CSV table of C-alpha atoms and ligand atoms in Angstrom, one decimal:
chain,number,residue,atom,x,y,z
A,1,UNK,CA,-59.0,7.1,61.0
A,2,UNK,CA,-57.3,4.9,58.5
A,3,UNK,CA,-57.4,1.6,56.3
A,4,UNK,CA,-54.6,-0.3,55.2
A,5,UNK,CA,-55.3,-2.0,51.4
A,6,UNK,CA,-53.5,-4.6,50.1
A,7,UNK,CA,-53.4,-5.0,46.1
A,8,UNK,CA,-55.0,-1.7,46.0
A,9,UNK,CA,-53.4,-0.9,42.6
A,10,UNK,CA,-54.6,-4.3,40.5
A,11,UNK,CA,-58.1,-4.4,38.6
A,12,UNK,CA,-60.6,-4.0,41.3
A,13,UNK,CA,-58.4,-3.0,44.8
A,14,UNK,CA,-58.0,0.6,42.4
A,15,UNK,CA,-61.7,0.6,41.4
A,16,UNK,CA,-62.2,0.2,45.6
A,17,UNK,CA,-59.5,2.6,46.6
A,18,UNK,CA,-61.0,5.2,44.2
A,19,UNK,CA,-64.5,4.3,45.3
A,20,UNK,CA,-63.8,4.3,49.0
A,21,UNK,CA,-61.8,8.5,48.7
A,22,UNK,CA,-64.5,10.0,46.5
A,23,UNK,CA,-66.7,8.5,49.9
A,24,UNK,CA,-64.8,8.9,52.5
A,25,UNK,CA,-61.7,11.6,53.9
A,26,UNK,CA,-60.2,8.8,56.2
A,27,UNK,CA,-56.4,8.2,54.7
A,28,UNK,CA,-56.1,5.0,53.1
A,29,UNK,CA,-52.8,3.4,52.8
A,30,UNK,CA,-52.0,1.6,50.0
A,31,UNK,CA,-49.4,-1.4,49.6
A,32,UNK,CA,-48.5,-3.0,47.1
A,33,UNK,CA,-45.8,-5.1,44.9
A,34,UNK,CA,-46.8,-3.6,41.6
A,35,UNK,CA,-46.4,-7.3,39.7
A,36,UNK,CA,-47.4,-6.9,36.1
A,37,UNK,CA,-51.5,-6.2,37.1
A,38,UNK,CA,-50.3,-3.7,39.5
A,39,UNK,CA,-50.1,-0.2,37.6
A,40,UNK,CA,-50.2,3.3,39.1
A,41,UNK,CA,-52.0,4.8,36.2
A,42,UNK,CA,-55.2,3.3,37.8
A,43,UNK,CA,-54.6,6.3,40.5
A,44,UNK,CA,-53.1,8.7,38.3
A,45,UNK,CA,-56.6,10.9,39.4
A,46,UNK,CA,-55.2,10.7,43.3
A,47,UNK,CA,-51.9,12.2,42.7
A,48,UNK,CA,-51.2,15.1,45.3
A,49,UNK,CA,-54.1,13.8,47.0
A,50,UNK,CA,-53.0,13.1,51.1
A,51,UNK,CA,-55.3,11.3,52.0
A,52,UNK,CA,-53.9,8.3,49.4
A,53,UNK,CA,-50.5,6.8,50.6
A,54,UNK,CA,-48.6,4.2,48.5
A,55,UNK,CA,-46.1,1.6,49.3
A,56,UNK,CA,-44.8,-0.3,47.3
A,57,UNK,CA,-44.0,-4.1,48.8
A,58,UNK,CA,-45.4,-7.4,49.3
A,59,UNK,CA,-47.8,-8.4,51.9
A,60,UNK,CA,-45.6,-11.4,52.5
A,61,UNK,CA,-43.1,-8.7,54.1
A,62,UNK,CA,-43.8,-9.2,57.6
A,63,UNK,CA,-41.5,-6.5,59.0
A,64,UNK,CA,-42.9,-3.9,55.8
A,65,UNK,CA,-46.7,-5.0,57.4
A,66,UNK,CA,-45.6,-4.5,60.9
A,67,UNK,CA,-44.1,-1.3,60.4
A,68,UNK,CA,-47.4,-0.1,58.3
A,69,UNK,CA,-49.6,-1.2,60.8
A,70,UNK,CA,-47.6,0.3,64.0
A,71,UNK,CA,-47.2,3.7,61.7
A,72,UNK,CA,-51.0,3.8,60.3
A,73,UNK,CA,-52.9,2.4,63.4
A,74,UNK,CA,-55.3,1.3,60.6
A,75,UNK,CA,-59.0,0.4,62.1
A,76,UNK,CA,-59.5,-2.1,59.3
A,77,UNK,CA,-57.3,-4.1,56.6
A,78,UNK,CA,-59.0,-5.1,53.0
A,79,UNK,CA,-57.2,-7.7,51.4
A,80,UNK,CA,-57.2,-7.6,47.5
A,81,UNK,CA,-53.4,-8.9,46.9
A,82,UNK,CA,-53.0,-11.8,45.0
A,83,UNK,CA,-52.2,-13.2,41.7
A,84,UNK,CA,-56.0,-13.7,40.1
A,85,UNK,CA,-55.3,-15.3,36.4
A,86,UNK,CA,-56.3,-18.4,35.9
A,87,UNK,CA,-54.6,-19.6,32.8
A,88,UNK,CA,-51.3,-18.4,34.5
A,89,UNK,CA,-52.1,-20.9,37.4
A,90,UNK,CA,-51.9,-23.3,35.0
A,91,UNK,CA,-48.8,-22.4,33.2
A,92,UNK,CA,-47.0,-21.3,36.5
A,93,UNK,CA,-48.6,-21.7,39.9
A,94,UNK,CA,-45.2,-21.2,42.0
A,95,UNK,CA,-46.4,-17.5,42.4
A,96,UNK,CA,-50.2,-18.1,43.5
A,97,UNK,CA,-48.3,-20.3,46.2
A,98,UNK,CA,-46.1,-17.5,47.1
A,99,UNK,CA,-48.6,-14.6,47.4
A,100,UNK,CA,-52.0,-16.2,48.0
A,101,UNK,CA,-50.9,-19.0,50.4
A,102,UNK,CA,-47.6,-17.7,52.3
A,103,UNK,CA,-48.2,-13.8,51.7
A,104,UNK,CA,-51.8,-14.1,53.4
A,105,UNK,CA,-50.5,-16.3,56.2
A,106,UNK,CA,-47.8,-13.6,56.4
A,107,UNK,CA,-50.6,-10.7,56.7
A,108,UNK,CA,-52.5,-12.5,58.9
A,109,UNK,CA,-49.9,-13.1,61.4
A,110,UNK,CA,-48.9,-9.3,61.5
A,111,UNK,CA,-52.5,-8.0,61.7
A,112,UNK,CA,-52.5,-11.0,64.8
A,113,UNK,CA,-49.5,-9.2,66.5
A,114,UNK,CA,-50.8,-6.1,65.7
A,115,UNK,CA,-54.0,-6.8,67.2
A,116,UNK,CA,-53.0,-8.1,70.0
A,117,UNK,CA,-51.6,-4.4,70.9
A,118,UNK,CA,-54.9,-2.5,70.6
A,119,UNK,CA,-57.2,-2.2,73.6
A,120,UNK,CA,-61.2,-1.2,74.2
A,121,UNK,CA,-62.8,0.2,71.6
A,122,UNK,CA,-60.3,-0.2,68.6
A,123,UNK,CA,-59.7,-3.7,69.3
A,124,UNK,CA,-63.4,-4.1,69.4
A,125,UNK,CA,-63.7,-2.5,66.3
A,126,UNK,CA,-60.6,-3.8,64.5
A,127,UNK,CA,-61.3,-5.9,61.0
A,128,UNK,CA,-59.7,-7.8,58.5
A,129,UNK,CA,-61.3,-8.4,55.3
A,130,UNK,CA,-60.6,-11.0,52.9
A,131,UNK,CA,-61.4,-10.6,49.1
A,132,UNK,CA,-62.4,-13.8,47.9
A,133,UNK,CA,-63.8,-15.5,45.0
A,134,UNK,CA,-66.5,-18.2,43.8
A,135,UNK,CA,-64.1,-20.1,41.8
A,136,UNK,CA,-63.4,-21.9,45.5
A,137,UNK,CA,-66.4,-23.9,45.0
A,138,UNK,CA,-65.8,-25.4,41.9
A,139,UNK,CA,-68.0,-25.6,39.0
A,140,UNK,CA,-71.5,-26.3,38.7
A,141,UNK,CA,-73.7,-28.1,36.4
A,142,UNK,CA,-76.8,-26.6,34.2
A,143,UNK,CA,-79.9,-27.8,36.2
A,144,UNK,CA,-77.8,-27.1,40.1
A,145,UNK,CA,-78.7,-24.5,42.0
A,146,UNK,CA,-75.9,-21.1,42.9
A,147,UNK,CA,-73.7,-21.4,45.4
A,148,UNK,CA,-74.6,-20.4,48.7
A,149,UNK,CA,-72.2,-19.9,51.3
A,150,UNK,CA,-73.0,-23.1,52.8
A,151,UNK,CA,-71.5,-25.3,49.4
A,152,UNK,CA,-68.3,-27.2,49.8
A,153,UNK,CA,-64.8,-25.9,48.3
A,154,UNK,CA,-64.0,-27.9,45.6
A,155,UNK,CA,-61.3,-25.7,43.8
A,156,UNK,CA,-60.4,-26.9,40.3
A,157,UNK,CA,-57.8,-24.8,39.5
A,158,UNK,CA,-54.1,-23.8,41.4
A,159,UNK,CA,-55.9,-20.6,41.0
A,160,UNK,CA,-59.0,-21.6,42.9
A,161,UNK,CA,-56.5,-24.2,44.9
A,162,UNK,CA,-54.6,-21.2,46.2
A,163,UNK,CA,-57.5,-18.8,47.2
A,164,UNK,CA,-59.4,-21.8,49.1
A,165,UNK,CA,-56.1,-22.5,51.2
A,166,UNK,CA,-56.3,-18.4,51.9
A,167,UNK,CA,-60.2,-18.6,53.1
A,168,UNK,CA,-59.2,-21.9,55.0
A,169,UNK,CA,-56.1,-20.0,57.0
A,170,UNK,CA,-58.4,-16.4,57.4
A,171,UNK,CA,-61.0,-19.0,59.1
A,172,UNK,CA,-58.5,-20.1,61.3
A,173,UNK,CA,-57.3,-17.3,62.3
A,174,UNK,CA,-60.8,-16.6,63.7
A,175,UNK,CA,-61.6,-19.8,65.1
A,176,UNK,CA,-58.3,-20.2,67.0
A,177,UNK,CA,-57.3,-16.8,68.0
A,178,UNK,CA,-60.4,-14.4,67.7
A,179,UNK,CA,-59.4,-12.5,65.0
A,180,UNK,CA,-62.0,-10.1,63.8
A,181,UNK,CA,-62.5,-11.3,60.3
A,182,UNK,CA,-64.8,-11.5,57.1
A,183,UNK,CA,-64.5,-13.1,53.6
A,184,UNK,CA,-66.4,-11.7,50.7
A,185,UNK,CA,-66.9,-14.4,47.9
A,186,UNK,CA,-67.3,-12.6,44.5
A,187,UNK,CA,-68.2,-13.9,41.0
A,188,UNK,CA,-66.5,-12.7,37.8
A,189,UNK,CA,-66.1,-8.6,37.8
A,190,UNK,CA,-65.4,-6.2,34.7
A,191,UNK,CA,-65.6,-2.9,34.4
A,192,UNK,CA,-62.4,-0.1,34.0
A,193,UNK,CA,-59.1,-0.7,34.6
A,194,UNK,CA,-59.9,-4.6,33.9
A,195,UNK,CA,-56.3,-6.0,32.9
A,196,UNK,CA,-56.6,-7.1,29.3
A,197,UNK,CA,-55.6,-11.0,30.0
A,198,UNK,CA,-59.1,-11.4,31.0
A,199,UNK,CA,-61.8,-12.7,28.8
A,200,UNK,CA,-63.6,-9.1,28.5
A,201,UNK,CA,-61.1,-6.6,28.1
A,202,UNK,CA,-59.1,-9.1,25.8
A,203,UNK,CA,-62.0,-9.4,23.0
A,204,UNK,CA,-62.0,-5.5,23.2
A,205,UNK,CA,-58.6,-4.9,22.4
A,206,UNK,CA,-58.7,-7.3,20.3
A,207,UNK,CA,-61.4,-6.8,18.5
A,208,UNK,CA,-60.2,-3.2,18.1
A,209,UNK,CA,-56.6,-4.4,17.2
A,210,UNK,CA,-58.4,-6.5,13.8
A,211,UNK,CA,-57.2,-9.6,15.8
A,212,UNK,CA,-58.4,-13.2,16.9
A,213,UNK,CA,-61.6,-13.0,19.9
A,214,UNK,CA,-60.4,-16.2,21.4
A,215,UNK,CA,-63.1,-18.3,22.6
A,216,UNK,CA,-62.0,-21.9,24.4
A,217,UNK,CA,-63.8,-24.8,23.7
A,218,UNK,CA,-67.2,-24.7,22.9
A,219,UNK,CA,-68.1,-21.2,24.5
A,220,UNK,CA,-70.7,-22.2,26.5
A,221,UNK,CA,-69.0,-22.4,30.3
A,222,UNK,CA,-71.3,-20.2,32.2
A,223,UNK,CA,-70.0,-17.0,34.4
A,224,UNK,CA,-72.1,-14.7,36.8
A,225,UNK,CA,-71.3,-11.3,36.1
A,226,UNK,CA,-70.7,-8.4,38.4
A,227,UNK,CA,-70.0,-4.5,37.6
A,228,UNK,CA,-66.8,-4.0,39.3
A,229,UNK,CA,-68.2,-1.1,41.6
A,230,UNK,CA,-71.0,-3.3,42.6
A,231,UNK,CA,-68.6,-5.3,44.4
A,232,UNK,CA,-66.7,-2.3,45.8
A,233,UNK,CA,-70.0,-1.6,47.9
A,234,UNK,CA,-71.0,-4.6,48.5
A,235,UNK,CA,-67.1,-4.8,50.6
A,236,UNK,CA,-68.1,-1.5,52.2
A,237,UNK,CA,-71.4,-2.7,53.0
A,238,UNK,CA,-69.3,-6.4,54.8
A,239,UNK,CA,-67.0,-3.9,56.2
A,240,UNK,CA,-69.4,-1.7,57.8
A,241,UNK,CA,-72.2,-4.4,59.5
A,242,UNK,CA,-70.3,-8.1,58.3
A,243,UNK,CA,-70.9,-10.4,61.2
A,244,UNK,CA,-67.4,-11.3,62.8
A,245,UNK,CA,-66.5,-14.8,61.0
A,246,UNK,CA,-69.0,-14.5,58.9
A,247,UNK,CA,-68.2,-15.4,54.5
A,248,UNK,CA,-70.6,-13.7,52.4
A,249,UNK,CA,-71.1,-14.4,48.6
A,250,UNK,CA,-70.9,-11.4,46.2
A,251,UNK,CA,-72.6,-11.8,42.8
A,252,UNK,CA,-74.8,-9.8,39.9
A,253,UNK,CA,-77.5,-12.5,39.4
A,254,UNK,CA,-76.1,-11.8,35.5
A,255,UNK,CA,-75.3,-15.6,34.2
A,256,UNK,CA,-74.3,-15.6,30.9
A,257,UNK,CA,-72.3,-18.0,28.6
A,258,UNK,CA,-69.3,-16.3,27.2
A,259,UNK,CA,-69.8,-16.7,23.8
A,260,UNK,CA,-73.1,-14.7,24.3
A,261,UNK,CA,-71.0,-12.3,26.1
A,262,UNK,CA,-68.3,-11.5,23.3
A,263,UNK,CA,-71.2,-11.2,20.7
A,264,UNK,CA,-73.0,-8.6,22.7
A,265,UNK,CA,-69.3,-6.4,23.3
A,266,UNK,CA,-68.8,-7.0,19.4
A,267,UNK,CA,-72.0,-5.3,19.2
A,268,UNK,CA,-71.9,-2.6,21.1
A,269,UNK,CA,-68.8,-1.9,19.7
A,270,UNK,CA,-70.6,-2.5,16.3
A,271,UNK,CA,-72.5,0.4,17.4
A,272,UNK,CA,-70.0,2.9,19.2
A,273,UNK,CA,-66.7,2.3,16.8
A,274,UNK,CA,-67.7,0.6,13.4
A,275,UNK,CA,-64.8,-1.8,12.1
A,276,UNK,CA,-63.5,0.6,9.1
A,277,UNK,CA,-63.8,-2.1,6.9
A,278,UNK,CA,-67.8,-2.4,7.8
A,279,UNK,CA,-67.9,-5.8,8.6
A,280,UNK,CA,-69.2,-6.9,12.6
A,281,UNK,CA,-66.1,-7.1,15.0
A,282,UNK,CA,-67.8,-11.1,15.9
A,283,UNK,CA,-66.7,-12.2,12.7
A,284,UNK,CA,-63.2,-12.1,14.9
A,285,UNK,CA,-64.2,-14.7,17.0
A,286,UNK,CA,-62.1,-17.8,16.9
A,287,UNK,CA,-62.8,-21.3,18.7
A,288,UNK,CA,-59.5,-22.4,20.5
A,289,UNK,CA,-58.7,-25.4,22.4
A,290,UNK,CA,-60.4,-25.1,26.0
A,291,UNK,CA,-58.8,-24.5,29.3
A,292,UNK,CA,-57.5,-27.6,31.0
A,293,UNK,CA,-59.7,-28.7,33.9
A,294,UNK,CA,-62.2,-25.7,33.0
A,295,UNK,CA,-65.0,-25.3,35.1
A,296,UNK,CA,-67.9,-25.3,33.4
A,297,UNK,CA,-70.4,-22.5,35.2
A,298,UNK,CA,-70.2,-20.7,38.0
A,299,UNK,CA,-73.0,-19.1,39.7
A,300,UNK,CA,-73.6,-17.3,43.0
A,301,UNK,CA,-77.1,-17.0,45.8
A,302,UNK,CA,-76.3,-13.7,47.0
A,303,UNK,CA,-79.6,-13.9,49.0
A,304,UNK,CA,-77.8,-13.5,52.5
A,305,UNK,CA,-75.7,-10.3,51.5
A,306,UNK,CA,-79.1,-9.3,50.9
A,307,UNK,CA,-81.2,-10.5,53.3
A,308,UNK,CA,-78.9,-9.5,56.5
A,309,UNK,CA,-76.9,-6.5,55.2
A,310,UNK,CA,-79.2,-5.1,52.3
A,311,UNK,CA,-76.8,-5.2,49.5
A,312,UNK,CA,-78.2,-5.5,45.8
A,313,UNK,CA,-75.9,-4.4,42.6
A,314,UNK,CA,-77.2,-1.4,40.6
A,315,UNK,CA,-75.7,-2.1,37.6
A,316,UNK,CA,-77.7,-5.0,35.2
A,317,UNK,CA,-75.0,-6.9,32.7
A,318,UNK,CA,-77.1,-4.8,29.8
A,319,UNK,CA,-75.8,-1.4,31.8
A,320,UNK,CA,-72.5,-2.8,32.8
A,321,UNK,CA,-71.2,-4.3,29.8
A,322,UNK,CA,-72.0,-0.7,27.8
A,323,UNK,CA,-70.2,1.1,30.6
A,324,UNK,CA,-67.2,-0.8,30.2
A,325,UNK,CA,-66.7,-0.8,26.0
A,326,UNK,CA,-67.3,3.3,26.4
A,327,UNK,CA,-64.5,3.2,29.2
A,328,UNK,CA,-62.1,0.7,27.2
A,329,UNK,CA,-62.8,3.2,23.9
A,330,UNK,CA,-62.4,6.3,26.1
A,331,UNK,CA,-59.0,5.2,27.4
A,332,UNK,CA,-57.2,4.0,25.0
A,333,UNK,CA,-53.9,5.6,26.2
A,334,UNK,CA,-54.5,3.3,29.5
A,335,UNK,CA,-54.6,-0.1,27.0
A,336,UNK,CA,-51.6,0.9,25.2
A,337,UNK,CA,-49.6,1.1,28.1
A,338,UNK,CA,-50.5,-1.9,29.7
A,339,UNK,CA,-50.1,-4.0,26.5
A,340,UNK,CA,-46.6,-3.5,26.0
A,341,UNK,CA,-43.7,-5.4,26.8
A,342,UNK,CA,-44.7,-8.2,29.5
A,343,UNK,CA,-48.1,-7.9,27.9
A,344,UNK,CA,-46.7,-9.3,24.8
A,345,UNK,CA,-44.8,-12.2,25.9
A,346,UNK,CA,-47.9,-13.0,27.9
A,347,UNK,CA,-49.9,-13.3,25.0
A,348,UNK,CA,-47.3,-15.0,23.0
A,349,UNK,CA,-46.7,-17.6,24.8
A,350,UNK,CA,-50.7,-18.4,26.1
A,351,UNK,CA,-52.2,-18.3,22.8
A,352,UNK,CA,-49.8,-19.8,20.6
A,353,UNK,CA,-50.6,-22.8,22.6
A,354,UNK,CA,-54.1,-22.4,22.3
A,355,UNK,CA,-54.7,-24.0,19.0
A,356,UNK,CA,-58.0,-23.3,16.6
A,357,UNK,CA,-60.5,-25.5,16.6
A,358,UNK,CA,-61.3,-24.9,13.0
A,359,UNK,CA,-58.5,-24.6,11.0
A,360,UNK,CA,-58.7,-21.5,8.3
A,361,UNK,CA,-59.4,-22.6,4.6
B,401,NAD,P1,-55.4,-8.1,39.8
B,401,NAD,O1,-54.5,-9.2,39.4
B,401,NAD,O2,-55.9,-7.1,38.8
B,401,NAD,O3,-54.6,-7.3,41.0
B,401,NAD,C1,-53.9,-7.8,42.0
B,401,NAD,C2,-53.1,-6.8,42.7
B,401,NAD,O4,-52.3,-7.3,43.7
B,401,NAD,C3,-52.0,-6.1,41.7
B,401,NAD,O5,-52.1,-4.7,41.9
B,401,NAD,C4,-50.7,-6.7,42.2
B,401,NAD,O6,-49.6,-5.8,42.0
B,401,NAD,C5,-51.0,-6.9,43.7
B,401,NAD,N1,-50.2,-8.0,44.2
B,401,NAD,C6,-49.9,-9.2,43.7
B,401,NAD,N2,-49.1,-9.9,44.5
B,401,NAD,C7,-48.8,-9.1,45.6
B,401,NAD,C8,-48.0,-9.2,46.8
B,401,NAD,N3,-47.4,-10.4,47.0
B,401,NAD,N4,-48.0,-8.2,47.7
B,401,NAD,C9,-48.7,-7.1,47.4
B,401,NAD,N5,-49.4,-6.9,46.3
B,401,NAD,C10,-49.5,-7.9,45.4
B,401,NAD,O7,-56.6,-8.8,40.6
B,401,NAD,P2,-58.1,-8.4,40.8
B,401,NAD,O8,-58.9,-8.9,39.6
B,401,NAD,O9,-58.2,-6.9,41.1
B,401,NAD,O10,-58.5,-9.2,42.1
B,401,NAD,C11,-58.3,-8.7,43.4
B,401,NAD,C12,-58.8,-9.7,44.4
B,401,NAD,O11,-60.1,-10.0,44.2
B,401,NAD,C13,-58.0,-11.0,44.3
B,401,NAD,O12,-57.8,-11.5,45.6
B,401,NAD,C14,-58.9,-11.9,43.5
B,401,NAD,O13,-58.7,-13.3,43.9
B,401,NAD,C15,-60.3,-11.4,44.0
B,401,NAD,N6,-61.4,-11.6,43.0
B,401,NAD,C16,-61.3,-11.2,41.7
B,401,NAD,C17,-62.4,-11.4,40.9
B,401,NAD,C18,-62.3,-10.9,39.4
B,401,NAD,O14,-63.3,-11.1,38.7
B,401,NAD,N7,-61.3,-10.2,39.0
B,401,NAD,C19,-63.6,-11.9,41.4
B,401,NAD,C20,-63.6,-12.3,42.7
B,401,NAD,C21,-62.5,-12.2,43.5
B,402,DAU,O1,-65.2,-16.1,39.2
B,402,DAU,C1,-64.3,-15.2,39.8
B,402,DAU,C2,-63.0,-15.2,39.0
B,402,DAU,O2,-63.2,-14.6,37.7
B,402,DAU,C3,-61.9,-14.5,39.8
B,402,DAU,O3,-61.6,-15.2,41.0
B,402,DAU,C4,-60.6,-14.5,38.9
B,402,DAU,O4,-59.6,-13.8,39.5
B,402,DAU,C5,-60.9,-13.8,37.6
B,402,DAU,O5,-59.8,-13.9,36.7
B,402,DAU,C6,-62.1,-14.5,36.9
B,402,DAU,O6,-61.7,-15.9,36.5
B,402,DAU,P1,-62.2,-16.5,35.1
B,402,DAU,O7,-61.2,-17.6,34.7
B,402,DAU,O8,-63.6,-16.8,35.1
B,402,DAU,O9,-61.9,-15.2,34.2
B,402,DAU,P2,-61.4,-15.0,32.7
B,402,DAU,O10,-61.7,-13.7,32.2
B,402,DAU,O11,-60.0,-15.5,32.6
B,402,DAU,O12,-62.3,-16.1,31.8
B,402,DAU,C7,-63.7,-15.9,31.8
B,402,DAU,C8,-64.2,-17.0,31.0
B,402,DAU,O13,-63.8,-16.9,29.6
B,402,DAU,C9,-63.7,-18.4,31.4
B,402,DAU,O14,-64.7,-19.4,31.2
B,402,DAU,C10,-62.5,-18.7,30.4
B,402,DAU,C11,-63.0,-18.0,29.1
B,402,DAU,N1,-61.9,-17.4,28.3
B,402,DAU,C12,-61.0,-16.6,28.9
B,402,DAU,C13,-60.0,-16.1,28.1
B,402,DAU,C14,-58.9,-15.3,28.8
B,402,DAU,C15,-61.9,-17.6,26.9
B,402,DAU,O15,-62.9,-18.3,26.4
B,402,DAU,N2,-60.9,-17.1,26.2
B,402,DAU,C16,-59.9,-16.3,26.7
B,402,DAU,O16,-59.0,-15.9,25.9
C-alpha cells in the first residue's frame, strides 16, 4: 500500500510525513516543488529509509501527477502544497493563484483520471484529502461564537481568497463527479520545523538574535492554537473514518491573543536561555503598523471531529508552546539554515515597511 503527499516537505506536510512512517510501513511518496518553505532537512532523519520516496515537482504538473499516480497506485492523496504566508499574499499573490487555485485544479483532475481507472475495492476505498484552513471563514468578533463547519466563507485575505477557491473546486469535484474527498479545516499550528516568517518561530529567533519581536497593531487579534502533531492525527483520524464529502474543522480550543503569546515564549525562553545581558527577551517587543485587512480573531468548534470520529488534541498551548522553544533552542543548526539568503530579503523587504508604532527616544 501507498500514499501520495503533496507539500510533504513545508512546515506541517514534514511533521505528517514523519508522523505517518514512525506509524505506519506503507511507502509514502513524497512530491514536492521545494519553494523557499520546502527544505529537505525536515527529513534529514528518513534518509536511506525506502519506504520515503521524494520528488521533486509541482502539483500543477499534470503529466508529473499522472505518472506518480499510474507508478505508486496510491490508495489515498493528502494535499498539503500551497503557498501558506499571509503577508506574502499581500505583497505578491500571483503565486497563491498559481499553486493554490490552478495547481489544486490540476491535482484534482489527475486524481479524477486516475480514479476513473481503479475498480472494486480500491476505487471504493480511494481518497483525496484536502488540507485546509480557518482563515476561509473570515474573522470573527469578541462576543461570536467558533466556527463550525456550517459558517459561510468569507476570506479576507488572497491568502484566505486562494484556499476558499481550493475547498470550493475539491467540493465540486465531489458533487459533480463522485470523487471520494474530504477537507480538514485547521486553525493556526506551531511546533518544529515551523518556517520562521511566522509569528512564533519569528519572535524566537528573534528574540534570540537581540532583535525587534514585531507585534502589528495593537496585539490583541485573536488565534486558536494547535500543536502541529495534533493536526497530523486529527488528518489520520479524517483519513481513516472521514465521511465521503464531508469538511471537518481542526482546532486546539487554545485562543489566545498574540501579544499574550510572545510574552509567554519570551518567558519560557526567560527561563531555558537567559538573555546574557539579564534583561527579559519581551523587552524586544516592538508595536508595528498592523496587517492590511487583518482579521481580527479566529476561532474554531471542533465539536463534530469529536463527536463523529473521536478526535481531541493532547497537547494544551501551556505544553505545546514549551515543546516548541526546547525544539527551536535544540536546533539551532536547522534556523540558521533556513535564515539565510531568501530568508533575508524576505525580512528586508516585509519589515522595513512595517513601521513602529512608537518611535524610539
Ligand atoms: P508551508 O508553506 O510550510 O509548506 C508548503 C509546502 O508546499 C512547501 O514544502 C512547498 O515547497 C510546497 N509547495 C508549494 N507550492 C508547491 C507546488 N506548486 N507544488 C508542490 N509543492 C509545493 O505550509 P504549511 O504551514 O506546512 O501548510 C501546509 C498546508 O496546511 C497548506 O495547505 C496550508 O494552507 C494548510 N494550513 C496551514 C496552517 C498553519 O498554521 N501553518 C493551518 C491550517 C492549514
Ligand atoms: O489560521 C490558520 C492560518 O494560520 C494558516 O492557514 C496560515 O497558513 C498560517 O500562516 C497562519 O496564518 P496567520 O496569518 O494567522 O499566521 P502568522 O504566524 O503569520 O500570524 C499570526 C498572528 O500574528 C497574526 O494575527 C499576525 C500576527 N503577526 C505575524 C507576524 C509574522 C504579528 O503580529 N507580527 C508578525 O511579524
Amino acid at each position: 500500500m501507498t500514499i501520495l503527499v503533496t507539500g510533504g516537505a513545508g512546515f506541517i506536510g514534514s511533521n505528517f510525513v514523519l508522523d505517518w512512517l514512525a506509524q505506519s510501513d506503507e511507502t509514502l511518496v513524497n512530491l514536492d516543488a521545494l519553494t523557499y518553505a520546502g527544505n529537505l532537512d525536515n527529513l534529514a532523519s528518513l534518509n536511506g529509509d525506502a519506504r520515503h520516496v521524494f520528488v521533486k515537482g509541482d502539483i500543477g504538473d499534470a503529466a508529473l501527477v499522472a505518472q506518480l499516480l499510474a507508478t505508486y497506485e496510491p490508495r489515498a492523496l493528502v494535499n498539503f502544497a500551497a503557498e501558506s504566508h499571509v503577508d506574502r499574499s499581500i505583497l505578491g499573490p500571483a503565486d497563491f493563484i498559481h499553486t493554490n487555485i490552478l495547481g489544486t485544479f490540476q491535482l484534482l483532475e489527475a486524481v479524477r483520471a486516475y480514479w476513473h481507472t481503479l475498480e472494486g475495492h480500491a476505487k471504493a476505498a480511494f481518497r483525496f484529502l484536502h488540507v485546509s484552513t480557518d482563515e476561509v471563514y473570515g474573522s470573527l468578533s469578541l462576543s461570536d461564537p467558533a466556527f463550525t463547519e456550517r459558517h459561510r466563507y468569507e476570506p479576507n485575505s488572497p491568502y484566505s481568497a486562494s484556499k476558499a477557491a481550493s475547498d470550493h473546486l475539491v467540493r465540486a469535484y465531489h458533487h459533480t463527479y463522485g470523487l471520494p474527498v474530504l477537507t480538514t479545516n485547521c486553525s493556526n499550528n506551531y511546533g518544529p520545523f515551523h518556517f520562521p516568517e511566522k509569528l512564533i518561530p519569528l519572535c524566537i529567533h528573534n528574540a534570540l538574535a537581540g532583535k525587534p519581536l514585531p507585534i502589528y497593531g495593537d496585539g490583541q487579534q485573536i488565534r486558536d492554537w494547535l500543536y502541529v502533531t495534533d493536526h497530523c492525527s486529527a488528518i489520520r483520524r479524517v483519513l481513516e473514518a472521514g465521511q465521503l464529502g464531508e469538511t471537518y474543522n481542526v482546532g486546539g480550543w487554545n485562543e489566545k491573543p498574540n501579544l499574550e503569546v510572545v510574552q509567554v515564549l519570551c518567558s519560557i525562553l526567560d527561563e531555558l536561555s537567559p538573555a546574557a545581558s539579564g534583561r527579559s527577551y519581551a523587552e524586544q517587543i516592538n508595536f508595528v503598523t498592523d496587517r492590511p485587512g487583518h482579521d481580527r480573531r479566529y476561532a474554531i468548534d471542533a465539536t463534530k471531529l469529536e463527536r463523529e470520529l473521536g478526535w481531541r488534541p493532547l497537547e494544551t498551548f501551556e505544553t505545546g508552546i514549551r515543546k516548541t522553544v526546547s525544539w527551536y533552542l535544540d536546533n539551532q543548526a536547522w534556523v540558521q539554515n533556513v535564515t539565510s539568503g531568501a530568508y533575508r530579503d524576505w525580512v528586508g523587504t516585509q519589515y522595513s515597511a512595517a513601521k513602529p508604532l512608537i518611535e524610539e527616544a
